[in-house]
Structures are given as C-alpha cells and as structure tokens.
XYZ file of C-alpha atoms in Angstrom:
378
model
C 65.330 266.686 -48.361
C 63.653 263.338 -47.738
C 60.231 264.889 -48.093
C 61.130 266.320 -51.501
C 62.394 262.943 -52.651
C 59.230 261.219 -51.477
C 57.103 263.845 -53.210
C 58.915 263.193 -56.514
C 58.495 259.399 -56.453
C 55.427 257.932 -58.106
C 54.366 255.693 -55.247
C 50.623 256.430 -55.086
C 47.978 254.519 -57.019
C 46.205 256.576 -59.719
C 43.021 258.247 -58.584
C 39.675 257.745 -60.277
C 39.958 261.185 -61.857
C 43.354 260.380 -63.398
C 42.053 257.065 -64.735
C 38.985 258.780 -66.176
C 41.086 261.448 -67.915
C 43.375 258.756 -69.340
C 40.372 256.864 -70.740
C 38.978 260.058 -72.260
C 42.293 260.565 -74.072
C 42.190 256.996 -75.401
C 44.922 255.812 -73.045
C 43.684 252.397 -71.922
C 45.473 249.062 -71.404
C 45.851 247.013 -74.552
C 47.413 243.614 -75.242
C 48.243 242.847 -78.861
C 49.054 239.282 -77.883
C 45.565 238.798 -76.443
C 43.943 240.254 -79.571
C 46.085 238.073 -81.838
C 45.350 234.936 -79.824
C 41.599 235.684 -79.793
C 41.387 236.256 -83.562
C 43.638 233.310 -84.442
C 41.868 230.886 -82.087
C 38.426 232.013 -83.246
C 39.464 231.499 -86.864
C 40.729 227.996 -86.145
C 37.575 227.089 -84.216
C 35.388 228.459 -87.029
C 37.316 226.442 -89.622
C 36.934 223.269 -87.563
C 33.221 223.774 -86.890
C 32.354 224.804 -90.465
C 34.801 222.524 -92.239
C 32.180 220.443 -94.113
C 30.282 223.496 -95.352
C 33.442 225.312 -96.356
C 34.802 222.211 -98.104
C 31.602 221.739 -100.116
C 31.587 225.385 -101.220
C 35.288 225.205 -102.032
C 34.756 222.143 -104.229
C 31.997 223.880 -106.158
C 34.148 226.965 -106.575
C 37.079 224.890 -107.789
C 34.881 223.131 -110.360
C 33.632 226.506 -111.550
C 37.175 227.865 -111.718
C 38.475 224.867 -113.697
C 35.613 224.747 -116.184
C 35.458 228.148 -117.859
C 33.493 228.829 -121.041
C 36.439 228.735 -123.434
C 34.343 229.359 -126.543
C 32.655 232.402 -125.070
C 35.953 233.859 -123.897
C 37.440 233.379 -127.407
C 34.539 235.245 -128.959
C 34.610 238.038 -126.341
C 38.062 238.442 -124.695
C 36.654 241.132 -122.365
C 34.563 238.414 -120.761
C 37.742 237.087 -119.162
C 37.767 240.022 -116.723
C 34.117 239.429 -115.827
C 34.886 235.745 -115.273
C 37.850 236.580 -113.008
C 35.674 238.998 -111.028
C 33.030 236.290 -110.678
C 35.635 233.879 -109.281
C 36.981 236.447 -106.818
C 33.483 237.290 -105.625
C 32.674 233.606 -105.150
C 35.896 233.064 -103.175
C 35.140 236.082 -100.992
C 31.620 234.810 -100.347
C 33.060 231.505 -99.112
C 35.334 233.265 -96.633
C 32.640 235.665 -95.322
C 31.739 233.486 -92.269
C 35.402 233.254 -91.256
C 35.867 237.001 -91.664
C 32.793 237.754 -89.523
C 33.962 235.406 -86.756
C 37.432 236.990 -86.767
C 35.972 240.516 -86.699
C 33.845 239.659 -83.670
C 36.826 238.023 -81.974
C 38.822 241.194 -82.599
C 36.653 242.976 -79.995
C 37.282 240.323 -77.329
C 40.776 241.539 -76.418
C 39.845 245.223 -75.880
C 36.718 244.276 -73.911
C 38.665 241.997 -71.564
C 41.431 244.546 -71.029
C 39.498 247.731 -70.429
C 36.355 247.915 -72.516
C 35.681 249.577 -75.821
C 36.545 253.276 -75.784
C 36.204 255.665 -78.696
C 38.113 258.892 -78.153
C 38.562 261.644 -80.702
C 41.555 262.948 -78.731
C 43.592 259.879 -79.651
C 43.230 260.861 -83.339
C 44.913 264.227 -82.796
C 48.555 264.151 -84.043
C 51.117 264.108 -81.237
C 54.201 266.118 -82.217
C 56.160 264.610 -79.338
C 56.268 261.332 -81.243
C 58.269 263.086 -83.961
C 60.943 264.121 -81.474
C 64.112 262.059 -82.173
C 65.107 262.133 -78.505
C 61.813 260.576 -77.477
C 62.292 257.969 -80.199
C 65.732 257.091 -78.867
C 64.343 256.803 -75.340
C 61.636 254.447 -76.577
C 64.192 252.466 -78.569
C 66.547 251.891 -75.638
C 64.092 252.213 -72.769
C 62.335 249.591 -70.648
C 59.417 249.436 -73.120
C 61.663 248.252 -75.926
C 63.211 245.666 -73.589
C 59.735 244.370 -72.759
C 58.847 244.166 -76.463
C 62.096 242.287 -77.169
C 61.285 239.845 -74.385
C 57.793 239.311 -75.801
C 59.224 238.725 -79.282
C 61.623 236.102 -77.940
C 58.822 234.421 -75.997
C 56.611 234.486 -79.088
C 59.274 232.732 -81.142
C 59.939 230.256 -78.345
C 56.293 229.418 -77.674
C 55.080 229.268 -81.278
C 58.238 227.551 -82.514
C 58.172 225.085 -79.628
C 54.480 224.243 -80.135
C 54.907 223.812 -83.891
C 58.061 221.729 -83.367
C 56.315 219.394 -80.947
C 53.378 218.983 -83.301
C 55.602 218.254 -86.300
C 57.862 215.931 -84.307
C 54.862 213.946 -83.105
C 53.411 213.728 -86.630
C 56.531 212.814 -88.647
C 55.355 209.260 -89.225
C 51.960 210.541 -90.359
C 53.559 213.013 -92.757
C 55.785 210.311 -94.249
C 52.776 208.015 -94.645
C 50.968 210.585 -96.763
C 53.230 209.671 -99.674
C 51.809 206.131 -99.752
C 48.124 207.116 -99.535
C 45.704 207.872 -102.385
C 45.259 211.535 -103.222
C 41.888 212.045 -101.479
C 43.007 210.294 -98.275
C 46.298 212.131 -98.331
C 44.447 215.457 -98.615
C 42.104 214.529 -95.749
C 44.944 213.477 -93.454
C 47.041 216.452 -94.509
C 44.248 218.891 -93.688
C 43.749 217.187 -90.346
C 47.420 217.564 -89.533
C 47.341 221.214 -90.629
C 44.406 221.940 -88.326
C 46.214 220.208 -85.461
C 49.328 222.292 -86.153
C 47.244 225.476 -86.122
C 45.590 224.399 -82.856
C 49.019 223.930 -81.246
C 49.997 227.376 -82.476
C 46.788 228.876 -81.082
C 47.537 227.293 -77.699
C 51.019 228.832 -77.714
C 49.568 232.260 -78.542
C 46.979 231.866 -75.769
C 49.747 231.059 -73.286
C 51.668 234.159 -74.378
C 48.496 236.254 -74.069
C 47.943 234.925 -70.530
C 51.367 236.347 -69.637
C 51.108 239.593 -71.598
C 47.606 240.718 -70.522
C 48.360 240.934 -66.747
C 51.674 242.607 -67.535
C 49.991 245.242 -69.715
C 47.484 246.041 -66.944
C 50.266 246.304 -64.373
C 52.368 248.457 -66.684
C 49.365 250.697 -67.449
C 48.768 251.290 -63.741
C 52.489 251.860 -63.161
C 52.624 254.571 -65.814
C 49.644 256.374 -64.275
C 50.980 256.280 -60.717
C 51.143 259.651 -59.006
C 53.385 261.422 -56.545
C 52.042 262.466 -53.173
C 52.175 266.079 -54.266
C 50.038 265.290 -57.337
C 47.478 263.507 -55.168
C 47.290 266.461 -52.771
C 47.012 268.918 -55.666
C 44.221 266.898 -57.260
C 42.330 266.707 -53.977
C 42.581 270.491 -53.668
C 41.309 270.949 -57.209
C 38.398 268.528 -56.816
C 37.373 269.240 -53.243
C 38.779 272.724 -52.761
C 41.526 274.031 -50.515
C 41.006 273.317 -46.780
C 41.623 276.998 -46.043
C 38.987 278.068 -48.563
C 36.501 275.489 -47.305
C 37.115 276.606 -43.730
C 36.542 280.218 -44.739
C 33.318 279.270 -46.510
C 32.085 277.360 -43.456
C 32.931 280.344 -41.269
C 31.001 282.691 -43.559
C 28.052 280.298 -43.646
C 28.001 280.153 -39.839
C 28.155 283.927 -39.643
C 25.263 284.286 -42.078
C 23.265 281.676 -40.188
C 23.887 283.457 -36.876
C 22.956 286.795 -38.470
C 19.628 285.402 -39.684
C 19.088 283.793 -36.300
C 19.722 287.058 -34.476
C 17.344 288.892 -36.798
C 14.570 286.533 -35.672
C 15.116 287.148 -31.921
C 13.127 290.464 -31.753
C 10.028 288.671 -33.074
C 10.273 285.860 -30.492
C 7.734 285.488 -27.686
C 10.150 284.288 -25.036
C 13.819 283.545 -24.442
C 14.401 280.592 -22.130
C 17.811 280.871 -20.412
C 20.056 278.819 -18.166
C 20.525 281.757 -17.015
C 24.036 282.404 -18.434
C 25.289 279.486 -20.523
C 22.219 278.547 -22.589
C 19.570 280.621 -24.352
C 16.730 279.485 -26.637
C 14.267 281.896 -28.293
C 10.774 280.549 -29.018
C 7.961 281.906 -31.140
C 4.331 280.792 -31.297
C 1.493 282.111 -33.431
C -1.870 280.602 -32.598
C -3.780 279.365 -35.618
C -0.651 279.378 -37.821
C 1.645 277.029 -35.894
C 0.890 273.646 -34.417
C 3.525 274.141 -31.734
C 6.141 276.732 -30.690
C 9.134 277.036 -33.003
C 12.816 277.499 -32.145
C 13.962 280.714 -33.843
C 17.369 281.060 -32.139
C 19.593 279.122 -29.769
C 23.165 279.252 -28.539
C 25.623 278.777 -25.704
C 28.037 281.087 -23.896
C 28.741 284.160 -26.080
C 25.909 283.446 -28.504
C 23.537 282.899 -25.587
C 24.633 286.221 -24.118
C 23.957 287.985 -27.431
C 20.526 286.370 -27.737
C 19.612 287.443 -24.232
C 20.946 290.962 -24.712
C 19.073 291.371 -27.996
C 15.907 290.051 -26.415
C 16.186 292.570 -23.582
C 16.698 295.407 -26.053
C 13.458 294.502 -27.851
C 11.512 293.808 -24.633
C 11.241 290.046 -25.246
C 10.349 288.115 -22.099
C 13.407 286.430 -20.530
C 12.494 283.357 -18.467
C 15.029 281.432 -16.397
C 14.405 277.656 -16.574
C 17.792 275.848 -16.630
C 16.647 272.237 -17.281
C 14.200 273.339 -19.973
C 16.773 275.653 -21.614
C 19.327 272.827 -21.806
C 16.730 270.363 -23.128
C 15.541 272.811 -25.791
C 19.121 273.507 -26.872
C 20.009 269.792 -27.198
C 16.818 268.583 -28.871
C 15.403 271.625 -30.627
C 16.304 272.494 -34.228
C 16.349 275.970 -35.714
C 13.212 276.766 -37.674
C 11.419 273.622 -36.480
C 8.845 272.849 -33.817
C 9.953 271.903 -30.323
C 9.997 268.203 -29.358
C 6.642 266.755 -28.339
C 7.848 265.799 -24.879
C 8.525 269.456 -24.064
C 5.074 270.708 -25.050
C 3.743 270.838 -21.480
C 6.762 272.652 -20.040
C 6.841 275.228 -22.865
C 3.093 275.717 -22.533
C 3.629 276.713 -18.875
C 6.329 279.185 -19.938
C 4.123 280.770 -22.623
C 1.155 280.958 -20.278
C 3.331 282.785 -17.769
C 4.573 285.168 -20.488
C 1.029 285.971 -21.638
C 0.000 286.659 -18.025
C 3.055 288.853 -17.653
C 2.003 290.903 -20.676
C -1.524 291.307 -19.302
C -0.358 292.316 -15.825
C 2.397 294.753 -16.753
C 0.685 297.522 -14.754
C 0.312 295.346 -11.677
C 2.618 293.154 -9.641
C 4.670 290.556 -11.564
C 3.094 287.083 -11.305
C 5.251 284.338 -9.844
C 6.732 281.782 -12.278
C 5.104 278.382 -11.799
C 7.468 275.461 -11.145
C 8.660 273.920 -14.427
C 8.833 270.158 -14.078
C 10.861 268.799 -17.014
C 13.669 266.290 -17.479
C 16.364 267.975 -19.564
C 17.442 264.596 -21.004
C 15.234 262.683 -23.418
C 14.387 259.074 -22.537
C 17.186 256.792 -23.678
C 19.625 259.624 -24.324
C 23.172 259.509 -22.986
C 23.617 261.523 -19.825
C 26.949 263.221 -19.000
C-alpha cells in the first residue's frame, strides 16, 4: 500500500529526457513580469539617453504639423490625406529607435528564463483547452491563485512606487503653475521620467520575485513519480532482463568463436585442471604467439578436451598458465615478459612433433613468475 502511494507521488526531479521533450513541445519557463519589466525599463532608458535627439525631431515634426499648406489643400482636397500620411510616417520614423530598443529587450526575458525556443508543436491547437472542466480547474486552481497574488503585488508595487514619487514631488508639481511655459514643460518632463523610473523599479522588483517562482513551478509541474523514472530508464537503457540476456548471448557467441579457434592452436598450456590457455604462432606472419582461447574451470576443461580431440599439444605449466590467463588478451599477442617462457614451451612442442616415433622428450623447467612486477598478489 505504501509503495503504491510512493509510486503515485511526484517526488523525483525531471530527467534530462523529460526536460528535452518539454522544450521540444514549446513548454519552457516564462515570466511575463520579467518580459514586461525588461521592455518597460529599456524604453525608459532609451528615452532618457536619446531625449535631446527625440526632442529635436519632435519639435521639427510639430512645426511641420502646425504649418500645413492651406492654399494647396484648398485647391486639392485629396492632398489632405497625403499630408496626414506624411505626418504619420514622420511620427513613426521618430519612434523607430524606441521600437527597436523595446523589440530587442523583448528577447531578454525568454533568454534569461530558458533560452529562445521555436517549436511547431506549440502551434498545434490543443482541444483540451476547450474543455469546460479544465477551464474551471484553471479558474479555481492553484495557478489562478498565483496569478491573483501577482496581480495584487503588481498593484501594490506599482501603486506604491508611483505614490511615493508623486508624494515626494507635490511641491514641484504645484510650482509648475508659477513657471514659464518652457520651464514648466522641462520640469514636467523631468518629473514624468522620474515617475516612469520609479514604476520600472517596481516592475523589476516584481520580476525578481516572479522569475524564480516560474522556474520552480515549471520544475514542479515536470516532476515524475518513481515508477515513471523506472519506466523511462527501461525505455532509454533497456530492460535489465533483456540486457542480461543479450550479455549472455554475447558471451556464448564469444566462447563459441573461441572454441572454434582451439583446433588450430599450437599448444594448450594448462594448470593442469583450473586454467587453460591456447596459443598459436605462425612464423613470418606473427611477431609473437597469440592467445586464441583461455578459460577457467569448466571452460578450461572444454578447451583441454577439444585440444585433445584435435591432437593439440597439452603442456602442464601451472605458473605460466595462470600468468597467461591473467595478462593475456584474446586475439592479441602474449605479454613481452612471457616471451622466453612461451618460447621454451613452443620449442618443446616442435621437438615433440619431430620425435613422435621415438621416446617423448622431457619438458625443460619453465622458470616464470606468474605475477607481473608491481601487480597485486593474492
């Protein structure tokens, strides 16, 4: 019972595969507050840094707007539409730098949250969104509560920042009535920029709260149950039973190929019962003897039995057999330090082949340390 409950709880962090699939579907963390703060702050900064240029262009545009060619318009009333289009185009050209800055700032939020991702899957209509039950769940669920909290914080932060700015500038606002028009406009614009800067700071503070929450909420939604993690591991890495079966089949195939090479060996060095190593050497083709088969216990018995069936020389040299088994690799040359000992074995085998009709020559003493220098001894 407890295990089933644990398996149903989303307590595990999302795997890399789950995160990758979510990104491919366009499901990535997003913070509207961060995007709004970035665009608004960039716009304010651009206005402050380009204020003189924008003001000069605005003055020229205003002069052009207030000094139309009245006589020409009276003669050709259709020219009024061309004149209005000219004014709109001039106004748009003035605002182009601000628009470009805001467009660039619009990419800051997505990049900071999770990078820019373009997914065609997110454009596919989702019929589940049309389900009234899902809409009710979203309306009264934890997501709607979080959005309500953010809305209240937005009102509190922006309203509080604007209130502080206005409260601190009441005397300045009242003094504008006693100033000449140009000075009043200059001071009024300065106060407006300051008010916007306070508002941008409030939005930045809200974004600093919302962005970490959105990342945490994104990870929380993608959390997995233990059963899902185990199922994904099976799908990506394969079932342990299947992998074990594959390893068993691979070992069987390897042993089959190894046994097929035993009849062509020149000698089988044995322990005599626990270890067996089959060696092959072809003069002129090999630099040194090669290990074609090796094994312990049952495999060693099979190697020895197969060698006897095909009249391969069986030589008992326990230290050398153990050393060859530990250090030799299938299909590769024997270690250099064992050259001399194996050379004695092969010389004895060749003599044995030449003297088959006569008495069997005695095996010379094989002087070899079965452990390589520096190796760990049992």
